[in-house]
Coordinates of C-alpha atoms and ligand atoms in Angstrom, one line a residue:
M1 CA 23.1 38.4 212.1
K2 CA 22.4 39.4 215.6
K3 CA 25.0 39.1 218.3
S4 CA 23.7 38.3 221.7
H5 CA 25.3 41.1 223.7
S6 CA 26.3 39.4 226.9
Q7 CA 28.1 40.9 229.7
W8 CA 31.0 39.9 231.9
S9 CA 29.8 38.1 235.0
S10 CA 31.6 40.4 237.4
R11 CA 34.1 43.3 237.5
M12 CA 36.7 40.7 238.5
G13 CA 35.9 38.5 235.5
F14 CA 36.2 41.4 233.2
M15 CA 39.5 42.5 234.8
L16 CA 40.9 39.1 234.5
A17 CA 39.8 38.6 230.9
A18 CA 41.3 42.0 230.0
A19 CA 44.5 41.1 231.9
G20 CA 44.4 37.7 230.1
S21 CA 44.4 39.4 226.8
A22 CA 47.1 41.8 228.0
V23 CA 49.5 39.4 229.7
G24 CA 50.9 37.0 227.1
L25 CA 53.9 36.3 225.0
G26 CA 54.4 40.1 224.9
N27 CA 55.4 40.1 228.6
I28 CA 57.1 36.9 229.0
W29 CA 58.8 36.4 225.6
K30 CA 58.9 39.7 223.8
F31 CA 59.6 42.2 226.6
P32 CA 62.8 40.5 227.8
Y33 CA 64.4 40.0 224.4
M34 CA 63.5 43.6 223.4
A35 CA 65.1 44.9 226.6
G36 CA 68.0 42.8 225.8
E37 CA 68.4 44.1 222.4
M38 CA 67.8 47.8 223.2
G39 CA 70.4 47.9 225.9
G40 CA 68.3 47.4 229.1
S41 CA 67.1 50.1 231.5
A42 CA 66.7 53.0 229.1
F43 CA 64.2 51.0 227.1
V44 CA 62.6 49.5 230.2
L45 CA 62.0 52.9 232.0
T46 CA 60.7 54.4 228.8
Y47 CA 58.3 51.5 228.3
L48 CA 57.1 52.0 231.9
L49 CA 56.5 55.7 231.4
F50 CA 54.6 55.0 228.1
M51 CA 52.5 52.3 229.9
F52 CA 51.1 54.7 232.4
V53 CA 51.1 58.0 230.5
I54 CA 50.1 56.9 227.1
G55 CA 48.9 53.2 227.4
L56 CA 46.5 53.7 230.4
P57 CA 44.5 56.6 229.0
I58 CA 44.1 54.9 225.6
L59 CA 43.0 51.7 227.3
V60 CA 40.4 53.7 229.3
L61 CA 39.2 55.4 226.0
E62 CA 38.9 52.1 224.1
W63 CA 36.8 50.6 226.9
L64 CA 34.7 53.9 227.2
I65 CA 34.0 53.9 223.4
G66 CA 33.3 50.2 223.3
R67 CA 30.9 50.5 226.2
R68 CA 29.1 53.3 224.4
G69 CA 28.9 51.6 221.1
Q70 CA 28.1 48.0 222.3
K71 CA 29.2 46.5 218.9
N72 CA 32.2 45.2 217.1
P73 CA 35.0 47.8 216.8
I74 CA 34.1 48.9 213.2
H75 CA 30.5 49.5 213.9
T76 CA 31.1 50.8 217.3
M77 CA 33.4 53.5 215.8
E78 CA 30.8 54.2 213.1
D79 CA 27.9 54.5 215.5
V80 CA 29.7 56.5 218.2
A81 CA 31.0 58.8 215.6
A82 CA 27.6 59.3 214.1
S83 CA 26.1 60.0 217.6
E84 CA 28.6 62.7 218.0
G85 CA 27.9 64.1 214.6
R86 CA 31.2 63.0 213.1
S87 CA 32.3 61.4 209.9
K88 CA 31.7 57.7 209.2
L89 CA 35.3 57.6 208.1
W90 CA 36.2 57.1 211.8
R91 CA 35.4 53.5 211.3
W92 CA 38.9 53.2 209.8
V93 CA 40.2 53.1 213.2
G94 CA 38.2 49.9 213.7
I95 CA 39.2 48.5 210.2
I96 CA 42.9 49.0 210.7
G97 CA 42.6 47.5 214.2
V98 CA 40.9 44.3 212.9
L99 CA 43.6 44.0 210.1
G100 CA 46.3 44.4 212.8
S101 CA 44.9 41.6 214.9
F102 CA 44.8 39.4 211.9
L103 CA 48.4 40.1 211.0
I104 CA 49.6 39.7 214.7
L105 CA 47.9 36.4 215.2
S106 CA 49.7 34.9 212.2
F107 CA 53.0 35.2 213.9
Y108 CA 51.8 35.1 217.5
S109 CA 50.5 31.6 216.8
V110 CA 53.9 30.5 215.5
I111 CA 55.5 31.5 218.8
G112 CA 52.6 30.0 220.7
G113 CA 53.6 26.8 218.8
W114 CA 57.2 27.1 220.1
A115 CA 55.8 27.3 223.6
T116 CA 53.7 24.2 223.1
D117 CA 56.5 22.2 221.7
Y118 CA 58.7 23.2 224.7
I119 CA 56.1 21.6 227.1
F120 CA 57.0 18.3 225.6
L121 CA 60.7 18.9 225.3
A122 CA 60.7 19.7 229.1
I123 CA 58.7 16.7 230.2
N124 CA 60.8 14.4 228.1
G125 CA 63.9 15.5 229.9
T126 CA 65.5 17.0 226.8
F127 CA 67.0 19.8 228.9
N128 CA 68.5 17.6 231.6
G129 CA 71.9 18.9 232.5
V130 CA 72.2 21.1 229.4
D131 CA 74.3 24.2 229.1
G132 CA 73.8 27.3 227.0
A133 CA 75.4 26.0 223.9
A134 CA 73.1 22.9 224.0
T135 CA 69.9 24.8 224.5
G136 CA 71.0 27.2 221.7
Q137 CA 71.5 24.2 219.4
I138 CA 68.1 22.6 220.4
F139 CA 66.4 26.0 219.5
S140 CA 68.2 26.6 216.2
G141 CA 67.6 22.9 215.3
F142 CA 63.9 23.5 215.9
L143 CA 63.9 26.7 213.9
S144 CA 65.2 25.0 210.8
D145 CA 62.8 22.1 211.1
V146 CA 59.8 23.3 209.0
G147 CA 57.8 20.1 209.8
S148 CA 57.9 20.6 213.7
L149 CA 57.2 24.4 213.4
L150 CA 54.2 23.8 211.1
T151 CA 52.9 21.0 213.4
W152 CA 53.0 23.1 216.5
H153 CA 51.7 26.2 214.7
T154 CA 48.7 24.1 213.5
V155 CA 48.1 22.7 217.0
F156 CA 48.1 26.1 218.5
M157 CA 45.8 27.5 215.8
A158 CA 43.5 24.5 216.2
A159 CA 43.2 25.2 220.0
N160 CA 42.2 28.7 219.2
T161 CA 39.7 27.7 216.6
I162 CA 38.0 25.3 219.0
I163 CA 37.8 27.8 221.9
V164 CA 36.6 30.7 219.8
A165 CA 34.1 28.6 217.9
M166 CA 32.5 27.5 221.2
G167 CA 32.3 31.2 222.3
V168 CA 34.7 32.7 224.7
G169 CA 32.4 33.9 227.5
G170 CA 32.2 31.6 230.5
G171 CA 35.0 29.3 229.5
L172 CA 37.6 32.0 228.8
E173 CA 36.6 34.1 231.9
R174 CA 36.9 31.0 234.0
A175 CA 40.1 29.9 232.4
C176 CA 41.7 33.3 233.1
K177 CA 40.7 33.1 236.8
V178 CA 42.7 29.9 237.1
M179 CA 45.6 30.6 234.8
M180 CA 46.5 34.1 235.8
P181 CA 47.3 33.4 239.5
G182 CA 49.1 30.2 238.5
L183 CA 51.2 32.1 236.1
G184 CA 52.1 34.6 238.8
L185 CA 53.1 31.9 241.3
L186 CA 55.3 30.2 238.8
L187 CA 57.1 33.4 237.8
L188 CA 57.8 34.1 241.5
I189 CA 59.3 30.6 241.9
L190 CA 61.5 31.2 238.8
V191 CA 62.6 34.6 240.0
G192 CA 63.4 33.0 243.4
Y193 CA 65.4 30.3 241.6
A194 CA 67.3 32.8 239.5
A195 CA 68.1 34.8 242.7
I196 CA 69.5 31.6 244.4
V197 CA 71.6 30.1 241.6
S198 CA 72.9 33.2 239.8
G199 CA 74.6 34.8 242.6
P200 CA 76.0 38.2 241.8
S201 CA 74.4 38.0 238.3
F202 CA 71.1 38.8 239.9
G203 CA 72.3 42.3 240.9
V204 CA 73.8 42.7 237.4
A205 CA 70.5 41.8 235.8
F206 CA 68.7 44.3 238.2
N207 CA 71.0 47.1 237.2
F208 CA 70.8 46.2 233.6
L209 CA 67.0 46.4 233.7
F210 CA 66.4 49.3 236.2
T211 CA 69.5 51.5 236.7
P212 CA 69.0 54.5 234.4
N213 CA 71.5 54.5 231.5
W214 CA 70.1 57.2 229.3
S215 CA 73.0 57.4 227.0
A216 CA 71.8 54.0 225.6
L217 CA 68.5 55.5 224.6
S218 CA 68.0 55.7 220.8
G219 CA 65.2 56.8 218.6
T220 CA 64.7 53.1 217.7
A221 CA 64.4 52.2 221.3
I222 CA 61.8 54.9 222.1
L223 CA 59.7 53.8 219.2
A224 CA 60.1 50.2 220.2
A225 CA 59.0 51.0 223.8
L226 CA 55.9 52.8 222.5
G227 CA 55.1 50.0 220.1
H228 CA 55.5 47.5 222.9
A229 CA 53.3 49.5 225.3
F230 CA 50.5 49.2 222.8
F231 CA 51.2 45.6 222.0
S232 CA 51.4 44.6 225.7
L233 CA 48.2 46.2 226.6
S234 CA 46.4 44.8 223.4
L235 CA 45.7 48.3 222.3
G236 CA 45.0 49.7 218.9
M237 CA 43.5 46.5 217.6
G238 CA 39.9 47.1 218.7
I239 CA 40.2 44.3 221.1
M240 CA 39.8 46.4 224.2
M241 CA 37.0 48.2 222.5
A242 CA 35.2 44.8 221.9
Y243 CA 35.8 43.9 225.5
G244 CA 34.4 47.2 226.6
S245 CA 31.3 46.5 224.7
Y246 CA 30.4 43.7 227.1
L247 CA 30.9 46.0 230.1
G248 CA 28.3 47.1 232.6
K249 CA 27.8 50.8 233.3
D250 CA 28.8 50.3 237.0
V251 CA 32.4 49.4 236.3
N252 CA 35.0 52.1 237.2
L253 CA 37.1 52.4 234.0
L254 CA 40.0 54.3 235.6
S255 CA 40.6 52.1 238.5
T256 CA 40.2 48.9 236.5
A257 CA 42.7 50.1 233.9
R258 CA 45.1 50.9 236.5
T259 CA 45.0 47.4 237.9
V260 CA 45.4 45.8 234.5
V261 CA 48.4 48.1 233.6
I262 CA 50.0 47.2 237.0
L263 CA 49.4 43.5 236.5
D264 CA 50.8 43.7 233.0
V265 CA 53.9 45.6 234.1
I266 CA 54.6 43.3 237.0
V267 CA 54.5 40.2 234.8
A268 CA 56.9 41.8 232.4
M269 CA 59.3 42.9 235.1
L270 CA 59.3 39.5 236.9
S271 CA 59.9 37.8 233.6
G272 CA 62.9 40.0 233.0
M273 CA 64.2 39.1 236.5
A274 CA 63.7 35.4 235.9
I275 CA 65.6 35.4 232.7
F276 CA 68.4 38.0 232.7
P277 CA 70.2 36.7 235.9
L278 CA 70.6 33.3 234.1
V279 CA 71.6 35.0 230.8
F280 CA 74.4 36.8 232.7
A281 CA 75.3 33.9 235.0
N282 CA 75.8 31.6 232.0
G283 CA 77.6 34.3 229.9
L284 CA 74.9 34.3 227.3
E285 CA 74.1 37.1 224.9
A286 CA 71.4 39.6 226.3
G287 CA 70.7 40.7 222.8
A288 CA 70.0 37.3 221.5
G289 CA 66.7 38.3 220.0
P290 CA 63.4 36.3 219.8
G291 CA 65.0 33.0 220.9
L292 CA 66.1 34.5 224.3
I293 CA 63.5 32.8 226.5
F294 CA 63.6 29.5 224.6
V295 CA 67.4 29.3 225.0
T296 CA 68.0 30.6 228.6
L297 CA 65.2 29.3 230.7
P298 CA 65.7 25.6 229.7
I299 CA 69.2 25.9 231.2
A300 CA 67.5 26.6 234.6
F301 CA 65.0 23.8 234.1
G302 CA 67.7 21.4 233.0
N303 CA 69.8 21.9 236.1
M304 CA 67.2 22.2 239.0
A305 CA 65.6 19.5 241.1
A306 CA 62.3 18.5 239.5
G307 CA 63.3 20.8 236.6
S308 CA 61.4 18.8 234.0
I309 CA 58.2 19.1 235.9
L310 CA 58.6 22.7 236.7
G311 CA 59.8 23.4 233.0
C312 CA 56.8 21.6 231.7
L313 CA 54.5 23.6 234.0
F314 CA 56.2 26.9 232.9
F315 CA 55.7 26.1 229.3
I316 CA 52.1 25.1 229.9
F317 CA 51.4 28.3 231.5
L318 CA 53.3 30.2 228.8
T319 CA 51.1 28.5 226.3
F320 CA 48.0 29.4 228.2
A321 CA 49.1 33.0 228.7
A322 CA 49.5 33.0 224.9
L323 CA 46.1 31.3 224.4
T324 CA 44.2 33.8 226.5
S325 CA 45.7 36.6 224.3
S326 CA 45.4 34.8 220.9
I327 CA 41.8 34.1 221.5
S328 CA 41.2 37.8 221.8
L329 CA 43.2 38.3 218.6
L330 CA 41.1 35.9 216.7
E331 CA 37.8 37.4 217.8
P332 CA 37.7 40.6 215.8
T333 CA 38.2 38.8 212.4
V334 CA 35.6 36.2 213.3
E335 CA 33.2 38.9 214.4
L336 CA 33.6 40.8 211.2
L337 CA 33.1 37.7 208.9
E338 CA 30.1 36.8 211.0
E339 CA 28.5 40.2 210.5
K340 CA 29.5 41.0 207.0
T341 CA 29.0 37.6 205.4
P342 CA 26.2 35.0 205.7
M343 CA 28.7 32.7 207.6
G344 CA 27.7 31.5 211.1
R345 CA 30.0 31.7 214.0
K346 CA 31.6 28.2 213.6
T347 CA 32.3 28.7 209.8
A348 CA 33.5 32.2 210.3
T349 CA 36.0 30.9 213.0
V350 CA 37.2 28.1 210.8
V351 CA 37.7 30.4 207.7
S352 CA 39.5 33.1 209.7
S353 CA 41.7 30.6 211.4
V354 CA 42.6 29.1 208.0
L355 CA 43.6 32.3 206.5
I356 CA 45.6 33.4 209.5
W357 CA 47.2 29.9 209.7
A358 CA 48.3 30.2 206.1
L359 CA 49.9 33.6 206.7
G360 CA 51.7 32.0 209.6
I361 CA 53.3 29.5 207.2
A362 CA 55.1 32.4 205.5
C363 CA 56.3 33.5 208.9
I364 CA 57.6 30.0 209.7
L365 CA 59.5 29.8 206.4
S366 CA 61.1 33.1 207.2
F367 CA 63.1 31.3 210.0
N368 CA 64.6 28.8 207.4
E369 CA 63.9 28.3 203.8
W370 CA 63.0 31.9 203.2
S371 CA 65.4 33.5 205.6
D372 CA 66.9 35.5 202.8
V373 CA 63.6 36.8 201.4
T374 CA 63.6 40.3 202.8
L375 CA 61.9 43.6 202.3
F376 CA 63.5 46.8 203.7
G377 CA 66.2 44.4 205.2
K378 CA 63.6 42.5 207.2
N379 CA 62.4 39.0 206.8
I380 CA 58.7 38.2 206.8
F381 CA 58.5 37.7 210.7
D382 CA 60.3 40.8 211.4
L383 CA 58.3 42.7 208.8
L384 CA 55.0 41.6 210.3
D385 CA 56.2 42.6 213.7
Y386 CA 57.4 45.9 212.5
L387 CA 54.4 46.7 210.5
T388 CA 52.0 45.9 213.2
S389 CA 53.8 47.0 216.5
K390 CA 55.5 50.0 215.1
I391 CA 53.1 51.4 212.6
M392 CA 49.6 50.0 212.7
L393 CA 49.1 50.0 216.5
P394 CA 50.4 53.5 217.1
V395 CA 48.4 54.8 214.2
T396 CA 45.2 53.3 215.5
G397 CA 46.0 54.4 219.0
L398 CA 46.5 57.9 217.7
G399 CA 43.1 57.7 216.0
T400 CA 41.4 56.5 219.2
V401 CA 42.9 59.2 221.3
I402 CA 42.1 62.0 218.9
F403 CA 38.6 60.7 218.5
G404 CA 38.1 60.3 222.3
A405 CA 39.6 63.7 223.2
W406 CA 38.5 66.0 220.3
M407 CA 35.5 64.4 218.7
M408 CA 33.5 63.2 221.7
N409 CA 31.6 65.2 224.2
Q410 CA 34.0 65.9 227.0
K411 CA 31.3 66.6 229.6
I412 CA 30.0 63.1 229.3
I413 CA 33.5 61.7 229.5
R414 CA 34.2 63.5 232.6
K415 CA 31.1 62.3 234.2
E416 CA 31.8 58.8 233.1
L417 CA 35.3 58.9 234.5
N418 CA 34.0 60.6 237.6
L419 CA 37.0 63.1 237.8
G420 CA 37.3 66.3 239.7
N421 CA 38.6 69.5 238.2
F422 CA 42.2 68.9 238.7
W423 CA 42.4 65.3 237.5
F424 CA 40.1 66.1 234.6
G425 CA 42.5 68.9 233.7
V426 CA 45.4 66.4 233.7
W427 CA 43.3 64.0 231.7
S428 CA 42.5 66.6 229.1
I429 CA 46.1 67.9 228.7
L430 CA 47.3 64.2 228.4
T431 CA 44.7 63.1 225.9
R432 CA 44.3 66.3 223.9
V433 CA 47.9 67.4 223.6
I434 CA 50.7 65.3 225.1
I435 CA 49.7 61.8 223.9
P436 CA 48.9 62.8 220.2
V437 CA 52.0 64.9 220.0
A438 CA 54.2 62.2 221.5
V439 CA 52.8 59.5 219.3
V440 CA 53.2 61.6 216.2
V441 CA 56.8 62.6 217.0
I442 CA 57.7 59.1 217.9
L443 CA 56.2 57.7 214.7
V444 CA 58.0 60.2 212.5
C445 CA 61.3 59.7 214.3
G446 CA 60.9 55.9 213.9
F447 CA 61.0 56.4 210.1
L448 CA 64.3 58.3 210.1
P449 CA 67.0 55.8 209.8
E450 CA 68.7 55.0 213.2
T451 CA 68.1 58.2 214.9
R452 CA 70.1 58.6 218.1
Ligands
LIG501 N1 49.0 41.8 224.8 C1 49.4 40.5 224.3 C2 50.7 40.2 224.8 O1 51.3 40.9 225.5 C3 49.4 40.4 222.8 C4 48.2 40.9 222.2 C5 48.3 41.9 221.4 C6 47.0 40.3 222.5 C7 47.2 42.4 220.8 C8 45.9 40.8 222.0 C9 46.0 41.9 221.1 O2 51.3 39.1 224.6

């Protein structure tokens, strides 16, 4: 089955699509609660460091390999490996990537469903005048209601199916152009609101996130920061590789990657500064876990002028931020089925979605009926998150960087990146030594129980 190999309409379109994939629940929902659980700044600063020193080079390499291969991740890896005279086994980088995106989408869609449900809760005025105890109750009531969780997970998956079945090209690129600036504007408003109403708690939140407190740094937090850098940039899943395959030769990879990383980081930081001031001002628990954003932000919306409208808008944008990412998560599985089976694009999309949707149900049940079904002390949701963010993504990322730095012709890479002697030296040391060693060390440490 032949894929028409289209290209992004412009560098801007590509950048926004890549940023659309990168900016998502990871920034707005996951980053703040992880920072809260891991004790704040030590985690945040480690994450920032990893984003630029490890995430950025791997992002560049994924695009570079994708642009070279011009195919889906598995065949791209196979072809590029062959052209460099390397083993076909490198396709495993692509295979684990596709598997990772499949697993991630199963729980990502459940959370996307939460965001969708909250649009309606906000507009119906459910949050009017609420306090922290009330929003906590609304959220835990929702989590124990299998019917609602399933409904919204289904709605969210259906939206994905429709968009991906229609082809993501023009529609997705255009949607990102509208959604991303809108999301940024809303975040600014929320940060402004948090600054106004939370008084001294704003400064407390700022210190919590940014004043170095290295004693709080644990092995667990370092591994989490690395896993999140991968997750947040959509790395290690073949997604950026696939995006690179639609990329024209004229696009400067390094400067585009820098912009995407900066945008991604800014959204995460702004989300933290929108949420933590309210957490502290209301005496809520910073380490509340995955429910954090669904428990704290509604307090703000419930107590501000035109809060139901702003709340509704916020959750619409959260849903769209999730959608522009989840579509990119669905794509690899669809592509694979399309190429490896006789299925057409529409059938492949429906089949992939149903499989992912079904796994999502297990994830939903882990919040209620199956909450005591655990493996290694983790429920299904935590297990999927752990397996993907902390193991599969770093392993695939490691494969990518070793391939890019040791298996590919470095002269060509240097030309493609257009680097002078000094910066290419820095690039080489980073990709050949520092990144692989760091990822291996962090992976190994992550397996030691509670290293400190
Ligand atoms: N980067 C997205 C986020 O931060 C999640 C994602 C991961 C999307 C992997 C695509 C691939 O929410």
